[in-house]
Coordinates of C-alpha atoms and ligand atoms in Angstrom, one line a residue:
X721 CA 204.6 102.1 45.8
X722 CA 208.1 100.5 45.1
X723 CA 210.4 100.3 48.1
X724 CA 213.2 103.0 46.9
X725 CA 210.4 106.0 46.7
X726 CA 209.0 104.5 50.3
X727 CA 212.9 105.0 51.9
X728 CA 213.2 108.4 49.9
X729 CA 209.5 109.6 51.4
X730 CA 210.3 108.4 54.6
X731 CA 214.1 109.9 54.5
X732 CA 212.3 113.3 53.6
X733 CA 209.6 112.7 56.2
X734 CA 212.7 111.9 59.0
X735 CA 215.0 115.1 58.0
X736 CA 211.8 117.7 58.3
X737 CA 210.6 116.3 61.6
X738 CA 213.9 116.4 62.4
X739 CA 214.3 120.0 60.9
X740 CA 211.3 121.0 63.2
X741 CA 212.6 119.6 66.2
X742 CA 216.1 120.8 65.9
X743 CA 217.9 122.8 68.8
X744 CA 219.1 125.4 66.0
X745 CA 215.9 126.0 64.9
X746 CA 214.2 126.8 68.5
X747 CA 217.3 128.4 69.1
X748 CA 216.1 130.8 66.2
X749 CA 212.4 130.8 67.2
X750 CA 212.0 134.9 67.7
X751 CA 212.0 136.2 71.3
X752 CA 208.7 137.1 71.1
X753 CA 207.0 135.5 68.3
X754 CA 204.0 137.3 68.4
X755 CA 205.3 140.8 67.3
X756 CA 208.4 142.3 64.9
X757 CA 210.3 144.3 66.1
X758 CA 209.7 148.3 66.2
X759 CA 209.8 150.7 62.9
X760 CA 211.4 153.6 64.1
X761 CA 212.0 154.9 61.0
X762 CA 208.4 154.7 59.8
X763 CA 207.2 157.5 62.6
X764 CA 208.8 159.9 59.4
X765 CA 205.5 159.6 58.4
X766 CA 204.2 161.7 61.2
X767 CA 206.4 164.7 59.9
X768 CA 205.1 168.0 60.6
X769 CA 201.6 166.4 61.2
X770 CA 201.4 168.2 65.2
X771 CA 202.5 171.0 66.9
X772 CA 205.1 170.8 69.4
X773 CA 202.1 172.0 72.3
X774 CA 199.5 169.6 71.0
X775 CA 202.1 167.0 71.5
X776 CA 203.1 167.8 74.3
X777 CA 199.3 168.6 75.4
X778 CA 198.8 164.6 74.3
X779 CA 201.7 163.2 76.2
X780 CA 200.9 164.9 79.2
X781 CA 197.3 164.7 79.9
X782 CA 196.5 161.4 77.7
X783 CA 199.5 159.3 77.2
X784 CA 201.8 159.9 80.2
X785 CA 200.8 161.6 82.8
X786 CA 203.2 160.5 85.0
X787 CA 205.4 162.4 83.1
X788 CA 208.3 159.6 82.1
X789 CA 207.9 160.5 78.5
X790 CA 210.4 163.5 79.1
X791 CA 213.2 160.7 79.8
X792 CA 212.5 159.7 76.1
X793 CA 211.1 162.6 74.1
X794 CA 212.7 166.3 74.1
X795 CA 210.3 168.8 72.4
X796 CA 211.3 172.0 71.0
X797 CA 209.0 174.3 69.2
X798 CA 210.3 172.6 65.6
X799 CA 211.1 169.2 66.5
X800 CA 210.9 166.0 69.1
X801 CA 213.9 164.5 69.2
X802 CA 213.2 160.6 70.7
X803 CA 215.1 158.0 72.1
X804 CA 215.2 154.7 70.5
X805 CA 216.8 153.2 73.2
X806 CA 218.5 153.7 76.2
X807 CA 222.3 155.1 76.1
X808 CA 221.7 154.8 72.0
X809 CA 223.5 158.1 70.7
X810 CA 221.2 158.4 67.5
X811 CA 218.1 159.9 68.1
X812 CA 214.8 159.9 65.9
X813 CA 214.3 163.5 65.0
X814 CA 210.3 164.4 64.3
X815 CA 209.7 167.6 62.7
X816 CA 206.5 169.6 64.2
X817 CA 204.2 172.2 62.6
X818 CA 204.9 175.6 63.6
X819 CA 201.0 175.9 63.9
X820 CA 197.8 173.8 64.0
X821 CA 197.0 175.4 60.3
X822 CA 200.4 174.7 59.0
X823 CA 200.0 170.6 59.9
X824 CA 200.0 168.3 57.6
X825 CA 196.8 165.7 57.4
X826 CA 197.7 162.8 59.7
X827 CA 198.2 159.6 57.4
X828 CA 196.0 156.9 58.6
X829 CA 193.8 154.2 57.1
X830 CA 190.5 155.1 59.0
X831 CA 188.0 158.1 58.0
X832 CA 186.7 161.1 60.2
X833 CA 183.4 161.5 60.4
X834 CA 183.6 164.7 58.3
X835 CA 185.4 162.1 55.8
X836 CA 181.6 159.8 55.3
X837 CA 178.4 160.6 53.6
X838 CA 176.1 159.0 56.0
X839 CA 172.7 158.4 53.8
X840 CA 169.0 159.0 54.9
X841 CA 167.6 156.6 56.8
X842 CA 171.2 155.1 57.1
X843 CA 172.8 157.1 59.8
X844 CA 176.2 154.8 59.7
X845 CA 176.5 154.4 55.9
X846 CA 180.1 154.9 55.1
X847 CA 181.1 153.6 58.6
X848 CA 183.0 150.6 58.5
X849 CA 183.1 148.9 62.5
X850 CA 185.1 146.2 63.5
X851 CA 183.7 144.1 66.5
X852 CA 186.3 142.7 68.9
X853 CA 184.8 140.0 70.7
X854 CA 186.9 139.4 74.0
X855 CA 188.6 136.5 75.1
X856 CA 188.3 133.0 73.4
X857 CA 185.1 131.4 74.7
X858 CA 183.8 128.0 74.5
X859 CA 186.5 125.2 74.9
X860 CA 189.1 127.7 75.6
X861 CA 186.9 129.9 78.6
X862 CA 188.2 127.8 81.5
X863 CA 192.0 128.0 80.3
X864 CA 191.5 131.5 79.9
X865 CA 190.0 131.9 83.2
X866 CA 187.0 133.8 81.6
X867 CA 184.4 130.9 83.6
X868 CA 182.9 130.1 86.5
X869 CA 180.0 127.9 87.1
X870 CA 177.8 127.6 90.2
X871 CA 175.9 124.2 91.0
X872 CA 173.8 122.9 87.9
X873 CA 173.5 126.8 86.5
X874 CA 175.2 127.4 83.1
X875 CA 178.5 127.9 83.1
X876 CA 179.5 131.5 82.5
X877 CA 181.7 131.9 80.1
X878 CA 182.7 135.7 79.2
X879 CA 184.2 134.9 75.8
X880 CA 181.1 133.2 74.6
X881 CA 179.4 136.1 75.9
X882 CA 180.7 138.6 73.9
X883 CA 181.0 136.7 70.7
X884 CA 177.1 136.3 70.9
X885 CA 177.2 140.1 71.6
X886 CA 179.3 140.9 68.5
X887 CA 176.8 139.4 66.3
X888 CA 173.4 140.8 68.3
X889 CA 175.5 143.9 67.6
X890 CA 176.5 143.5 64.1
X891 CA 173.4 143.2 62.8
X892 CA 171.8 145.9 64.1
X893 CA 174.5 148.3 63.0
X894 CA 174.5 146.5 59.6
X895 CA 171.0 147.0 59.6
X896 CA 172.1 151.3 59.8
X897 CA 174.1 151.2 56.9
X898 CA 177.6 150.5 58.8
X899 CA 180.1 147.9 56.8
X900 CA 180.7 145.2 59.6
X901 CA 183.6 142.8 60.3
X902 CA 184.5 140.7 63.0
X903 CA 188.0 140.1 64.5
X904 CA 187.4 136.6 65.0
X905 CA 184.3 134.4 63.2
X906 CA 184.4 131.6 65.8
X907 CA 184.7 130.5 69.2
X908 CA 188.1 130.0 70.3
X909 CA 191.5 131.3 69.1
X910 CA 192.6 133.5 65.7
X911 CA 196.4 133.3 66.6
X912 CA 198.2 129.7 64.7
X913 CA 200.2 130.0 68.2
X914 CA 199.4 127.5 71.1
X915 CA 201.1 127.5 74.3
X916 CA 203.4 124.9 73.5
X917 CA 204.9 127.2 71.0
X918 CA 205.6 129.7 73.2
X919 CA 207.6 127.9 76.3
X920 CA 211.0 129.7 75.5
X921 CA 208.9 133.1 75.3
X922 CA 207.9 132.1 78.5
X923 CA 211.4 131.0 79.8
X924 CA 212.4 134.3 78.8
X925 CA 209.9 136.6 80.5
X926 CA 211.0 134.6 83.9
X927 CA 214.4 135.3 83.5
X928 CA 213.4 139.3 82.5
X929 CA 211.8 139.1 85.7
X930 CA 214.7 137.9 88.1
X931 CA 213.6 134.4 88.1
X932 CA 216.2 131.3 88.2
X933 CA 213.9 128.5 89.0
X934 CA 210.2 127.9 88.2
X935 CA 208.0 124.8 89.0
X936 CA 206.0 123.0 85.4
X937 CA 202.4 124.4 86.4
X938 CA 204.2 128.2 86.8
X939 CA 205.9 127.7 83.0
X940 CA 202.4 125.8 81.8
X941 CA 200.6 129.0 83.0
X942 CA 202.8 131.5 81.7
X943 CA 203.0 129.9 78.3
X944 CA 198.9 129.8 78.3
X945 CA 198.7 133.6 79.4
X946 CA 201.3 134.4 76.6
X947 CA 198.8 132.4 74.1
X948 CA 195.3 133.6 75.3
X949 CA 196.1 137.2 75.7
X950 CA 199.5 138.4 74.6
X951 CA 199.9 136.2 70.7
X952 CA 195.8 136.2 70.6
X953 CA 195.2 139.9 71.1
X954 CA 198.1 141.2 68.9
X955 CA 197.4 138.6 66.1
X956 CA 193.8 140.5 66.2
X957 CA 195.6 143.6 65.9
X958 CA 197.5 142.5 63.2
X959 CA 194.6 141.8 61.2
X960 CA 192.6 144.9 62.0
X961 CA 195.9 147.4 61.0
X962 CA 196.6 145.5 57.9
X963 CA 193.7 143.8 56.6
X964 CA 190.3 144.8 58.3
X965 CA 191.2 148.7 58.6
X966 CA 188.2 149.9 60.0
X967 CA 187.5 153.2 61.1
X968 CA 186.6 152.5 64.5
X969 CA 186.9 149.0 66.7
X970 CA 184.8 148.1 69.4
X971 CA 186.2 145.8 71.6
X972 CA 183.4 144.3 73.7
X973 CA 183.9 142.9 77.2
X974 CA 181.2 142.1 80.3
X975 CA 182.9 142.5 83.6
X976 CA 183.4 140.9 87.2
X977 CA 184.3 141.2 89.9
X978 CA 187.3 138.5 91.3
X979 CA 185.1 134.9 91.5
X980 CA 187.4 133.3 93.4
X981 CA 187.2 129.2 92.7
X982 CA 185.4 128.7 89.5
X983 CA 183.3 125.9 90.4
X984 CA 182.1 128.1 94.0
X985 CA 182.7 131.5 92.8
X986 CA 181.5 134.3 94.9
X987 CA 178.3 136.3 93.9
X988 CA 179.0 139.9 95.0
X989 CA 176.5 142.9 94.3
X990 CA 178.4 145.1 92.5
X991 CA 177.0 146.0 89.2
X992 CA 178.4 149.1 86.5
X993 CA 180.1 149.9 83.4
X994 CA 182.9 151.8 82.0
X995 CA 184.5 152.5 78.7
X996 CA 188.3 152.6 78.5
X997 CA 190.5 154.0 75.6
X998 CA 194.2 154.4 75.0
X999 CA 196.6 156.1 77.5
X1000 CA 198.4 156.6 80.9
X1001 CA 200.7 154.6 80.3
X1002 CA 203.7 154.6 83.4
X1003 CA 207.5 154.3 83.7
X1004 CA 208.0 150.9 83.6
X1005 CA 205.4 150.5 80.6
X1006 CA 207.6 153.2 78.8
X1007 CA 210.7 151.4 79.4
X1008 CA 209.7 148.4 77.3
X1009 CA 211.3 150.0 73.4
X1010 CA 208.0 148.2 72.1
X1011 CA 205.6 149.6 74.3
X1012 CA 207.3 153.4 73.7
X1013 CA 206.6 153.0 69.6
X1014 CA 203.4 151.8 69.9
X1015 CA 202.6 154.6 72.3
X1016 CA 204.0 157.1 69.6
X1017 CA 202.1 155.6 67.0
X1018 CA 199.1 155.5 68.6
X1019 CA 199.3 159.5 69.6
X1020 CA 200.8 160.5 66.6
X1021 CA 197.4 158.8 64.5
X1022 CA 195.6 161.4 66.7
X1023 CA 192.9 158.8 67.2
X1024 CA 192.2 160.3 70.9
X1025 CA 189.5 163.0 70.1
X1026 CA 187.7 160.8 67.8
X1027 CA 187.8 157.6 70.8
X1028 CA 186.3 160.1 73.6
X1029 CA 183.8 161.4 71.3
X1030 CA 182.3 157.7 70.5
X1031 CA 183.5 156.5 74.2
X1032 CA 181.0 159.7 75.4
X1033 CA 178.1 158.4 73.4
X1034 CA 178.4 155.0 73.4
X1035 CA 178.5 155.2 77.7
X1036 CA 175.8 158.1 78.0
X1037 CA 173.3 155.6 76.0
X1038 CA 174.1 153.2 78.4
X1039 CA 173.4 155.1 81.2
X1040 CA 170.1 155.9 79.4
X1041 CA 169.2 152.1 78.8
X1042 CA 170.4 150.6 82.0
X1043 CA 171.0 153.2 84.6
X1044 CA 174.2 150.9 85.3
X1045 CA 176.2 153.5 87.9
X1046 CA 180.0 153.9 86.5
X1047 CA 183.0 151.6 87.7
X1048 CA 185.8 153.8 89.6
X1049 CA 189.0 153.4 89.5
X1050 CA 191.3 154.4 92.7
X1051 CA 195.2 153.9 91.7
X1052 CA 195.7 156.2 89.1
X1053 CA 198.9 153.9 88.3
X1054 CA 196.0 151.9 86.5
X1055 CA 193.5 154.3 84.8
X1056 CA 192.8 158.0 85.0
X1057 CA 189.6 159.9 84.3
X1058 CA 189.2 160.3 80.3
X1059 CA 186.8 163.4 80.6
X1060 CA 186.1 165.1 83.3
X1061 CA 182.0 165.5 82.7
X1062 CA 182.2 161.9 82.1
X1063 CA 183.0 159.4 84.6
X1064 CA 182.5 156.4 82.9
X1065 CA 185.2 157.1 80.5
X1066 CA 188.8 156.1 81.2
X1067 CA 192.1 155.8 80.0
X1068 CA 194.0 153.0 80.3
X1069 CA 196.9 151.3 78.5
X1070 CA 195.4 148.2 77.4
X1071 CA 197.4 145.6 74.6
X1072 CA 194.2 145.3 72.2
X1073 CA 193.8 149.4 72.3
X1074 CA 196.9 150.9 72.0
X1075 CA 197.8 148.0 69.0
X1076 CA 195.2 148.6 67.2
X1077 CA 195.5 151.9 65.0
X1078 CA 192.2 153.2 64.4
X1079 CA 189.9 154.7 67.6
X1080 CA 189.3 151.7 69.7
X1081 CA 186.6 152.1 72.5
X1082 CA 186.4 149.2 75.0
X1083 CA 183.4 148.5 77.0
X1084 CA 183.3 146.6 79.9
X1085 CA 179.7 146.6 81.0
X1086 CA 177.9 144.5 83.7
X1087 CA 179.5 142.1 86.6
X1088 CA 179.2 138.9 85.8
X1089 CA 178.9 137.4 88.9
X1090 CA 176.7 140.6 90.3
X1091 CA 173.8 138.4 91.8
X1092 CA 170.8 140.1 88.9
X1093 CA 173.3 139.5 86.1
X1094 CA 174.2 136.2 86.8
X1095 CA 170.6 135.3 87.1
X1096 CA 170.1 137.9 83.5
X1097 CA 173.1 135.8 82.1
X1098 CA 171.2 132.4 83.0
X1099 CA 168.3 133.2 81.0
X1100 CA 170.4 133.7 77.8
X1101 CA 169.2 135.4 74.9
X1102 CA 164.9 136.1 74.7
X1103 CA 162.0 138.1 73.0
X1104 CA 160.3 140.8 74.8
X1105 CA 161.1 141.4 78.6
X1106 CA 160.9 138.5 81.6
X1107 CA 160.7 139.7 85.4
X1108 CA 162.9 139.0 87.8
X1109 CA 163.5 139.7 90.9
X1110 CA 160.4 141.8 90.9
X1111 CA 161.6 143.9 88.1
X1112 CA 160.6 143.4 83.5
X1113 CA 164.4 143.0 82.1
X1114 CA 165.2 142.5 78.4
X1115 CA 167.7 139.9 77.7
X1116 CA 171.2 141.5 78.5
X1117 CA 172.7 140.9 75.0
X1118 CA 169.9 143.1 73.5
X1119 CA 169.8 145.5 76.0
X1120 CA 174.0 146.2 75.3
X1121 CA 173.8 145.4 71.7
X1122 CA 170.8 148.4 72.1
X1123 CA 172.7 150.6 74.0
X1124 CA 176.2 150.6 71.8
X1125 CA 174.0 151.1 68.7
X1126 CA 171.9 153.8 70.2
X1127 CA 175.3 155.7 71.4
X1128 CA 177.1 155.1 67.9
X1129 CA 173.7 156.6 66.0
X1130 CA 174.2 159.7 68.3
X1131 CA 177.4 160.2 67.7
X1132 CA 177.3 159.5 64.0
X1133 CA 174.0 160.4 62.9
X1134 CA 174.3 163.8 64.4
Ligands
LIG1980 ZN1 186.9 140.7 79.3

């Protein structure tokens, strides 16, 4: 290589680091460079799609109890004027049905049931699931706080866990005819973020907050939360809207109680399951401009019928297979009963399920650190049943990968 071209590669090498590195462009690195901003103007879509009492009806008893929505969202019986943003003049004006036979089909990518032709023998032919592992795993579990190990046990690692579980899972309900896809086809993270990338996202949500001063471990941790959960959970989302569009997601999750120090976490009896799908969301939620389109979006897809339908199923064959009693929430701030003759079903405004537009149930089955599970958990994946404690168990991945299939062939096969 002749030394002009060498000076002219590395002069071209020196201006993009230097490009990459520059104050002006961090300075233009989006606010939140996970997510674009909100299309307002794309709710048009939802035109005369509801009536103004199912809307209301869905605001009220699903989306916001708490009643904030009417600081927002004025219905009359033709149209729901909404509120972009606070003080903003303009409002987005939503035309209703004047009757449930006068609306117009909801535009969406997913199918009703009504909308398959299941075949014999294949009850979820037609069906096309997307599994949503939870959490990273692997490398990534201690970072995201999803591990705790005791003594010379395996470590427990929840993200692992469930990535196993989505593929017990997906072949089973491949195995019924259903089109499978996974959010994620490895260990670790789907988002080209890393926490580094996200430090003046970070600096940002401290000064939304009131904060002025910070220590380095506060900012590291911020930045790793805002990578992990926040970038990695709406790049998922990303992919399921616009790429994957399934008709249903099942985001899959075991549960725990709080460990306390991962390497001497505490083993507390406490063992139970519960299903959680999109809704009561409060106030301060509602206040965020992002959080209130999302919330609109996800109501106006009129996914909620379809999500306690599967969320009913899915949790009554797991009562059936594990006799798991159901987990109870007490500060309805945080979740609210989903169905009344149901109470392992909840609604709850979780990131993953109220991005993502098709029905999305979320299980959260088992404690981890419940003293039978964690000794379930140690003896990983296995044939036939092994006793412990006194009692024959299967392997827990079978024995939820069973129990989600059983419910979906209920609700689907019927
Ligand atoms: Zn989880």
């Amino acid at each position: 290589m002749c030394d002009h071209k060498f000076t002219f590669i590395m002069n071209f090498f020196c201006f993009v680091v230097l490009l990459l590195f520059s104050p002006v462009l961090l300075a233009t690195t989006p606010k939140e460079p996970w997510t674009s901003p909100p299309r307002w103007a794309s709710l048009a879509r939802f035109n005369d799609t509801i009536t103004a009492t199912e809307l209301e009806k869905l605001l009220q008893t699903v989306y916001v109890p708490d009643g904030s929505w009417k600081s927002w969202i004025t219905i009359t019986p033709e149209t729901a004027f909404i509120k972009p943003s606070p003080g903003e003049a303009q409002r987005i004006q939503l035309s209703l049905a004047a009757s449930p036979q006068e609306c117009q089909p909801v535009p969406r990518y997913w199918k009703a049931p009504q909308e398959r032709s299941p075949l014999p023998g294949k009850p979820l032919a037609g069906l096309t699931i997307a599994l949503d592992p939870g959490h990273l795993g692997g490398a990534w579990a201690k970072m995201e706080e999803r591990w705790f190990k005791i003594g010379h046990t395996h470590p427990v690692e929840e993200g692992t866990m469930t990535f196993y579980e989505a593929l017990l899972i997906a072949n089973r309900l491949r195995s019924l005819g259903a089109t499978v896809q996974l959010t994620k086809t490895h260990l670790g993270p789907t988002t080209p973020l890393r926490p580094s990338m996200l430090r003046q996202a970070a600096i940002d949500q401290f000064h939304e907050e009131g904060r002025t001063t910070w220590t380095h471990r506060q900012l590291k941790w911020l930045e790793e939360i805002l990578f992990y959960r926040t970038a990695e959970i709406h790049y998922r989302a990303q992919r399921v809207n616009q790429e994957l569009r399934p008709d249903l997601v099942i985001c899959l999750h075991f549960d725990a109680e709080e460990w306390g120090d991962a390497k001497h976490p505490q083993l507390i009896p406490s063992n139970r399951f519960h299903i959680l799908i999109s809704g009561n969301f409060n106030g301060s939620e509602l206040r965020k401009e992002n959080d209130r389109y999302i919330m609109l979006r996800k109501l106006l897809g009129q996914v909620h019928d379809e999500e306690v339908g599967i969320a009913n199923a899915i949790a009554k064959a797991f009562e059936a297979t594990t006799s798991l009693p159901p987990f109870t929430y007490h500060n309805p701030t945080k979740a609210r009963p989903a169905l009344k003759e149901n109470p392992y079903l909840w609604n709850r405004n979780l990131l993953a399920s109220r991005l993502m537009e098709a029905p999305v149930i979320f299980c959260e089955a088992y404690s981890m650190n419940d003293p039978l599970i964690f000794q379930r958990i140690q003896l990983g994946d296995y044939d036939g049943t092994r006793l412990i404690q006194g009692k024959k168990f299967p392997s827990i991945y079978r024995e939820y990968a069973d129990a989600v299939t059983q419910g979906l062939v209920n609700y689907f096969g019927k």
